[in-house]
């Protein structure tokens, strides 16, 4: 019982302080995978970047996925197929499909892989990893820069609750909001694919993670937008530093609306 209780508290610390998800760098994980590093992209920076943008404007200007799509990642020579859910997470899934079609994920590194003390996540998608000379230990702060605007693209936190017709935007609905077990439509089951972000709700950009175990304590705080439907055995073998050799939309590309 002590071990289980300690692990849950440990993971909660990872979520609150450094699941860091958009701004986490991996520098400290070499000595302790469970010790989150500092967030180099501060919450203040993210909030100041998005504060002048209303949720309506953000939602209208971002790509959306209307329906389902599938993406195939090649990692270590083997395929991982992800089914994306544009019905319940249209903006988050649409952002991912759009970035795949732009070639953003080709060659990028899984810079944060936590398997001990128990399986947690495999995280990648920092565009800085495109440079093979960029140290993996410094990855975790980057995001997609829109070539047309020269600005970093941020997407709103998008969480749909059971029974609701539309997702809720711009606010955490789980433990970060002091709630537990929110009835989310897309759960952090093993194989779930979700967006990484810093503590600011609308700070997700291109970084994503794959759940290596059921992580229900993340429900409501991070936006799940798909799941691995083939190749979970490949995901389980991912190590920090492994690259996405290629990413391609194999079904449902026509459902992406710009």
mmCIF file of C-alpha atoms in Angstrom:
data_model
loop_
_atom_site.group_PDB
_atom_site.id
_atom_site.type_symbol
_atom_site.label_atom_id
_atom_site.label_comp_id
_atom_site.label_asym_id
_atom_site.label_seq_id
_atom_site.Cartn_x
_atom_site.Cartn_y
_atom_site.Cartn_z
ATOM 1 C CA UNK A 1 0.000 0.000 0.000
ATOM 2 C CA UNK A 2 2.818 2.380 0.793
ATOM 3 C CA UNK A 3 4.370 1.803 -2.614
ATOM 4 C CA UNK A 4 1.132 2.481 -4.487
ATOM 5 C CA UNK A 5 0.349 5.558 -2.432
ATOM 6 C CA UNK A 6 3.823 6.925 -2.964
ATOM 7 C CA UNK A 7 3.691 6.376 -6.707
ATOM 8 C CA UNK A 8 0.371 8.203 -7.045
ATOM 9 C CA UNK A 9 1.748 11.168 -5.158
ATOM 10 C CA UNK A 10 4.906 11.052 -7.225
ATOM 11 C CA UNK A 11 2.946 11.121 -10.458
ATOM 12 C CA UNK A 12 0.748 13.932 -9.165
ATOM 13 C CA UNK A 13 3.897 15.964 -8.610
ATOM 14 C CA UNK A 14 4.974 15.160 -12.149
ATOM 15 C CA UNK A 15 1.622 16.426 -13.457
ATOM 16 C CA UNK A 16 1.477 19.614 -11.395
ATOM 17 C CA UNK A 17 5.144 20.596 -11.590
ATOM 18 C CA UNK A 18 6.577 18.967 -14.662
ATOM 19 C CA UNK A 19 4.409 16.744 -16.863
ATOM 20 C CA UNK A 20 5.418 20.028 -18.167
ATOM 21 C CA UNK A 21 4.363 18.760 -21.042
ATOM 22 C CA UNK A 22 5.039 21.652 -23.486
ATOM 23 C CA UNK A 23 7.798 23.263 -21.511
ATOM 24 C CA UNK A 24 9.525 20.297 -19.978
ATOM 25 C CA UNK A 25 13.120 19.618 -20.779
ATOM 26 C CA UNK A 26 14.692 16.290 -20.098
ATOM 27 C CA UNK A 27 17.928 17.410 -18.537
ATOM 28 C CA UNK A 28 17.218 15.909 -15.138
ATOM 29 C CA UNK A 29 15.660 12.679 -16.271
ATOM 30 C CA UNK A 30 19.051 11.029 -16.767
ATOM 31 C CA UNK A 31 19.554 10.933 -13.002
ATOM 32 C CA UNK A 32 15.924 10.376 -12.093
ATOM 33 C CA UNK A 33 13.138 9.840 -14.582
ATOM 34 C CA UNK A 34 10.621 10.785 -11.914
ATOM 35 C CA UNK A 35 12.171 14.184 -11.144
ATOM 36 C CA UNK A 36 10.590 16.793 -13.393
ATOM 37 C CA UNK A 37 12.824 19.506 -14.799
ATOM 38 C CA UNK A 38 12.021 23.192 -14.764
ATOM 39 C CA UNK A 39 9.741 24.722 -17.358
ATOM 40 C CA UNK A 40 11.866 26.910 -19.638
ATOM 41 C CA UNK A 41 8.761 28.324 -21.324
ATOM 42 C CA UNK A 42 7.184 29.997 -18.335
ATOM 43 C CA UNK A 43 3.469 30.085 -17.703
ATOM 44 C CA UNK A 44 3.671 33.881 -17.819
ATOM 45 C CA UNK A 45 5.140 33.780 -21.325
ATOM 46 C CA UNK A 46 2.426 31.478 -22.568
ATOM 47 C CA UNK A 47 -0.389 33.459 -20.968
ATOM 48 C CA UNK A 48 0.894 36.724 -22.380
ATOM 49 C CA UNK A 49 1.075 35.154 -25.810
ATOM 50 C CA UNK A 50 -2.523 33.927 -25.737
ATOM 51 C CA UNK A 51 -4.191 36.485 -23.489
ATOM 52 C CA UNK A 52 -5.271 38.734 -26.356
ATOM 53 C CA UNK A 53 -6.838 35.900 -28.322
ATOM 54 C CA UNK A 54 -10.429 34.981 -27.540
ATOM 55 C CA UNK A 55 -11.357 31.310 -27.581
ATOM 56 C CA UNK A 56 -13.797 31.969 -30.413
ATOM 57 C CA UNK A 57 -11.104 33.555 -32.566
ATOM 58 C CA UNK A 58 -8.664 30.751 -31.777
ATOM 59 C CA UNK A 59 -11.193 28.101 -32.662
ATOM 60 C CA UNK A 60 -12.166 29.755 -35.941
ATOM 61 C CA UNK A 61 -8.582 30.188 -37.146
ATOM 62 C CA UNK A 62 -7.307 26.716 -36.363
ATOM 63 C CA UNK A 63 -7.591 23.592 -38.518
ATOM 64 C CA UNK A 64 -10.309 21.175 -37.461
ATOM 65 C CA UNK A 65 -10.889 17.490 -38.033
ATOM 66 C CA UNK A 66 -14.517 16.667 -38.790
ATOM 67 C CA UNK A 67 -14.765 12.955 -38.187
ATOM 68 C CA UNK A 68 -12.009 10.366 -37.849
ATOM 69 C CA UNK A 69 -8.562 9.997 -39.375
ATOM 70 C CA UNK A 70 -5.599 7.670 -39.019
ATOM 71 C CA UNK A 71 -1.910 8.509 -38.904
ATOM 72 C CA UNK A 72 0.950 6.044 -39.251
ATOM 73 C CA UNK A 73 4.210 6.756 -37.469
ATOM 74 C CA UNK A 74 7.334 4.766 -38.267
ATOM 75 C CA UNK A 75 9.572 4.369 -35.236
ATOM 76 C CA UNK A 76 12.592 2.071 -35.193
ATOM 77 C CA UNK A 77 11.462 0.715 -38.551
ATOM 78 C CA UNK A 78 8.040 -0.384 -37.281
ATOM 79 C CA UNK A 79 4.556 1.157 -37.683
ATOM 80 C CA UNK A 80 2.402 2.754 -35.025
ATOM 81 C CA UNK A 81 -1.135 3.558 -36.188
ATOM 82 C CA UNK A 82 -3.049 6.257 -34.327
ATOM 83 C CA UNK A 83 -6.780 6.803 -34.766
ATOM 84 C CA UNK A 84 -7.668 10.473 -34.314
ATOM 85 C CA UNK A 85 -11.046 11.547 -32.964
ATOM 86 C CA UNK A 86 -12.289 14.708 -34.625
ATOM 87 C CA UNK A 87 -15.809 14.114 -33.345
ATOM 88 C CA UNK A 88 -14.879 14.708 -29.707
ATOM 89 C CA UNK A 89 -11.640 16.723 -30.093
ATOM 90 C CA UNK A 90 -11.923 18.520 -33.451
ATOM 91 C CA UNK A 91 -9.323 21.245 -32.863
ATOM 92 C CA UNK A 92 -6.741 19.097 -31.092
ATOM 93 C CA UNK A 93 -7.036 16.291 -33.641
ATOM 94 C CA UNK A 94 -7.128 18.783 -36.517
ATOM 95 C CA UNK A 95 -3.946 20.453 -35.301
ATOM 96 C CA UNK A 96 -2.158 17.090 -35.217
ATOM 97 C CA UNK A 97 -3.315 16.041 -38.688
ATOM 98 C CA UNK A 98 -2.347 19.428 -40.086
ATOM 99 C CA UNK A 99 1.153 19.187 -38.599
ATOM 100 C CA UNK A 100 1.559 15.644 -39.908
ATOM 101 C CA UNK A 101 0.652 16.792 -43.412
ATOM 102 C CA UNK A 102 3.157 19.652 -43.110
ATOM 103 C CA UNK A 103 5.913 17.152 -42.296
ATOM 104 C CA UNK A 104 6.499 18.657 -38.862
ATOM 105 C CA UNK A 105 6.884 15.302 -37.094
ATOM 106 C CA UNK A 106 9.228 13.654 -39.594
ATOM 107 C CA UNK A 107 12.566 13.097 -37.883
ATOM 108 C CA UNK A 108 11.524 14.381 -34.458
ATOM 109 C CA UNK A 109 12.697 12.822 -31.202
ATOM 110 C CA UNK A 110 10.875 11.178 -28.328
ATOM 111 C CA UNK A 111 12.689 13.354 -25.830
ATOM 112 C CA UNK A 112 10.891 12.245 -22.678
ATOM 113 C CA UNK A 113 10.166 8.577 -22.015
ATOM 114 C CA UNK A 114 9.252 7.541 -18.484
ATOM 115 C CA UNK A 115 8.922 3.830 -17.722
ATOM 116 C CA UNK A 116 10.153 3.720 -14.133
ATOM 117 C CA UNK A 117 9.109 3.299 -11.387
ATOM 118 C CA UNK A 118 6.096 2.352 -13.504
ATOM 119 C CA UNK A 119 5.127 2.991 -17.145
ATOM 120 C CA UNK A 120 4.018 6.588 -17.684
ATOM 121 C CA UNK A 121 4.434 8.348 -21.056
ATOM 122 C CA UNK A 122 6.469 8.559 -24.254
ATOM 123 C CA UNK A 123 6.561 12.228 -25.277
ATOM 124 C CA UNK A 124 7.803 13.845 -28.478
ATOM 125 C CA UNK A 125 6.986 16.502 -31.045
ATOM 126 C CA UNK A 126 9.448 19.301 -30.242
ATOM 127 C CA UNK A 127 10.421 20.761 -33.661
ATOM 128 C CA UNK A 128 13.853 21.676 -32.314
ATOM 129 C CA UNK A 129 14.606 17.958 -32.549
ATOM 130 C CA UNK A 130 14.651 18.204 -36.355
ATOM 131 C CA UNK A 131 18.287 19.292 -35.981
ATOM 132 C CA UNK A 132 20.286 16.091 -35.319
ATOM 133 C CA UNK A 133 22.893 18.171 -33.505
ATOM 134 C CA UNK A 134 20.384 19.650 -31.044
ATOM 135 C CA UNK A 135 20.949 17.900 -27.675
ATOM 136 C CA UNK A 136 18.067 15.663 -26.643
ATOM 137 C CA UNK A 137 18.595 16.864 -23.069
ATOM 138 C CA UNK A 138 17.561 20.384 -24.141
ATOM 139 C CA UNK A 139 14.369 19.375 -25.929
ATOM 140 C CA UNK A 140 10.932 20.020 -24.488
ATOM 141 C CA UNK A 141 10.435 23.757 -24.866
ATOM 142 C CA UNK A 142 9.718 24.006 -28.586
ATOM 143 C CA UNK A 143 6.496 24.281 -30.536
ATOM 144 C CA UNK A 144 5.312 24.687 -34.110
ATOM 145 C CA UNK A 145 6.087 28.062 -35.689
ATOM 146 C CA UNK A 146 3.541 28.971 -38.362
ATOM 147 C CA UNK A 147 5.458 29.744 -41.553
ATOM 148 C CA UNK A 148 2.804 32.246 -42.670
ATOM 149 C CA UNK A 149 2.689 34.316 -39.494
ATOM 150 C CA UNK A 150 6.099 33.597 -38.012
ATOM 151 C CA UNK A 151 4.318 33.028 -34.696
ATOM 152 C CA UNK A 152 4.097 29.957 -32.555
ATOM 153 C CA UNK A 153 0.769 28.175 -32.911
ATOM 154 C CA UNK A 154 -1.048 27.512 -29.661
ATOM 155 C CA UNK A 155 -4.256 25.529 -29.382
ATOM 156 C CA UNK A 156 -6.854 25.765 -26.611
ATOM 157 C CA UNK A 157 -7.275 23.039 -24.029
ATOM 158 C CA UNK A 158 -10.194 20.998 -25.370
ATOM 159 C CA UNK A 159 -12.050 18.602 -23.056
ATOM 160 C CA UNK A 160 -15.404 17.009 -23.842
ATOM 161 C CA UNK A 161 -17.529 15.632 -21.013
ATOM 162 C CA UNK A 162 -19.979 12.762 -21.357
ATOM 163 C CA UNK A 163 -23.417 14.022 -22.339
ATOM 164 C CA UNK A 164 -22.177 17.373 -23.625
ATOM 165 C CA UNK A 165 -22.650 18.261 -27.279
ATOM 166 C CA UNK A 166 -19.535 20.434 -27.487
ATOM 167 C CA UNK A 167 -16.134 20.355 -25.772
ATOM 168 C CA UNK A 168 -15.205 22.803 -23.045
ATOM 169 C CA UNK A 169 -12.323 25.087 -23.979
ATOM 170 C CA UNK A 170 -9.625 27.033 -22.155
ATOM 171 C CA UNK A 171 -9.952 25.448 -18.722
ATOM 172 C CA UNK A 172 -8.791 22.362 -16.876
ATOM 173 C CA UNK A 173 -11.607 20.185 -15.567
ATOM 174 C CA UNK A 174 -9.633 17.656 -13.523
ATOM 175 C CA UNK A 175 -7.234 17.708 -10.591
ATOM 176 C CA UNK A 176 -5.741 21.033 -11.601
ATOM 177 C CA UNK A 177 -9.210 22.483 -11.041
ATOM 178 C CA UNK A 178 -9.560 20.700 -7.709
ATOM 179 C CA UNK A 179 -11.809 18.008 -9.170
ATOM 180 C CA UNK A 180 -11.377 14.264 -9.464
ATOM 181 C CA UNK A 181 -12.661 11.646 -11.895
ATOM 182 C CA UNK A 182 -14.366 14.038 -14.359
ATOM 183 C CA UNK A 183 -16.628 12.137 -16.783
ATOM 184 C CA UNK A 184 -14.534 12.838 -19.875
ATOM 185 C CA UNK A 185 -15.429 11.320 -23.223
ATOM 186 C CA UNK A 186 -11.803 10.639 -24.214
ATOM 187 C CA UNK A 187 -9.929 9.005 -21.350
ATOM 188 C CA UNK A 188 -6.256 8.462 -20.590
ATOM 189 C CA UNK A 189 -6.403 4.723 -21.173
ATOM 190 C CA UNK A 190 -3.226 2.883 -22.106
ATOM 191 C CA UNK A 191 -2.419 3.878 -25.690
ATOM 192 C CA UNK A 192 -4.223 7.222 -25.484
ATOM 193 C CA UNK A 193 -2.570 10.058 -27.412
ATOM 194 C CA UNK A 194 -2.813 13.523 -25.868
ATOM 195 C CA UNK A 195 -1.319 16.985 -26.168
ATOM 196 C CA UNK A 196 1.514 18.131 -23.961
ATOM 197 C CA UNK A 197 1.364 21.599 -22.448
ATOM 198 C CA UNK A 198 2.738 23.738 -19.647
ATOM 199 C CA UNK A 199 0.613 24.814 -16.688
ATOM 200 C CA UNK A 200 -1.175 27.393 -18.839
ATOM 201 C CA UNK A 201 -4.281 25.647 -20.270
ATOM 202 C CA UNK A 202 -3.920 27.011 -23.819
ATOM 203 C CA UNK A 203 -0.185 26.375 -24.229
ATOM 204 C CA UNK A 204 -0.222 23.167 -26.308
ATOM 205 C CA UNK A 205 1.404 23.429 -29.728
ATOM 206 C CA UNK A 206 3.017 20.370 -31.347
ATOM 207 C CA UNK A 207 4.253 18.195 -28.484
ATOM 208 C CA UNK A 208 2.230 15.078 -27.735
ATOM 209 C CA UNK A 209 2.516 11.990 -25.585
ATOM 210 C CA UNK A 210 1.351 8.400 -25.630
ATOM 211 C CA UNK A 211 0.114 6.877 -22.364
ATOM 212 C CA UNK A 212 2.088 3.757 -21.470
ATOM 213 C CA UNK A 213 -0.504 2.758 -18.859
ATOM 214 C CA UNK A 214 -3.977 3.804 -17.727
ATOM 215 C CA UNK A 215 -3.485 7.358 -16.411
ATOM 216 C CA UNK A 216 -6.955 8.366 -15.301
ATOM 217 C CA UNK A 217 -5.575 11.028 -12.936
ATOM 218 C CA UNK A 218 -4.735 13.104 -16.044
ATOM 219 C CA UNK A 219 -8.338 13.087 -17.278
ATOM 220 C CA UNK A 220 -9.771 16.562 -17.614
ATOM 221 C CA UNK A 221 -6.405 18.332 -17.424
ATOM 222 C CA UNK A 222 -4.798 17.243 -20.704
ATOM 223 C CA UNK A 223 -6.539 16.853 -24.047
ATOM 224 C CA UNK A 224 -6.735 13.298 -25.378
ATOM 225 C CA UNK A 225 -7.409 13.329 -29.118
ATOM 226 C CA UNK A 226 -6.730 9.787 -30.281
ATOM 227 C CA UNK A 227 -5.468 6.321 -29.464
ATOM 228 C CA UNK A 228 -2.980 3.779 -30.716
ATOM 229 C CA UNK A 229 -4.878 1.080 -32.611
ATOM 230 C CA UNK A 230 -1.880 -0.793 -34.011
ATOM 231 C CA UNK A 231 1.697 -1.101 -32.821
ATOM 232 C CA UNK A 232 1.395 -0.617 -29.065
ATOM 233 C CA UNK A 233 4.190 -3.172 -28.760
ATOM 234 C CA UNK A 234 6.352 -0.742 -30.755
ATOM 235 C CA UNK A 235 5.376 2.099 -28.419
ATOM 236 C CA UNK A 236 6.385 0.034 -25.390
ATOM 237 C CA UNK A 237 9.896 -0.315 -26.830
ATOM 238 C CA UNK A 238 10.455 3.403 -27.466
ATOM 239 C CA UNK A 239 13.471 4.793 -25.636
ATOM 240 C CA UNK A 240 14.462 8.396 -25.029
ATOM 241 C CA UNK A 241 16.235 9.642 -28.147
ATOM 242 C CA UNK A 242 14.357 7.428 -30.617
ATOM 243 C CA UNK A 243 13.075 9.311 -33.653
ATOM 244 C CA UNK A 244 9.865 9.376 -35.637
ATOM 245 C CA UNK A 245 11.242 8.329 -38.997
ATOM 246 C CA UNK A 246 8.072 9.403 -40.772
ATOM 247 C CA UNK A 247 4.473 10.395 -40.067
ATOM 248 C CA UNK A 248 1.736 10.083 -42.670
ATOM 249 C CA UNK A 249 -2.048 10.438 -42.771
ATOM 250 C CA UNK A 250 -3.312 7.118 -44.119
ATOM 251 C CA UNK A 251 -7.078 7.628 -43.708
ATOM 252 C CA UNK A 252 -9.436 10.571 -43.348
ATOM 253 C CA UNK A 253 -7.248 13.352 -44.765
ATOM 254 C CA UNK A 254 -10.354 14.732 -46.459
ATOM 255 C CA UNK A 255 -11.880 15.360 -43.007
ATOM 256 C CA UNK A 256 -9.326 18.063 -42.234
ATOM 257 C CA UNK A 257 -10.869 21.504 -42.657
ATOM 258 C CA UNK A 258 -8.668 24.584 -42.763
#
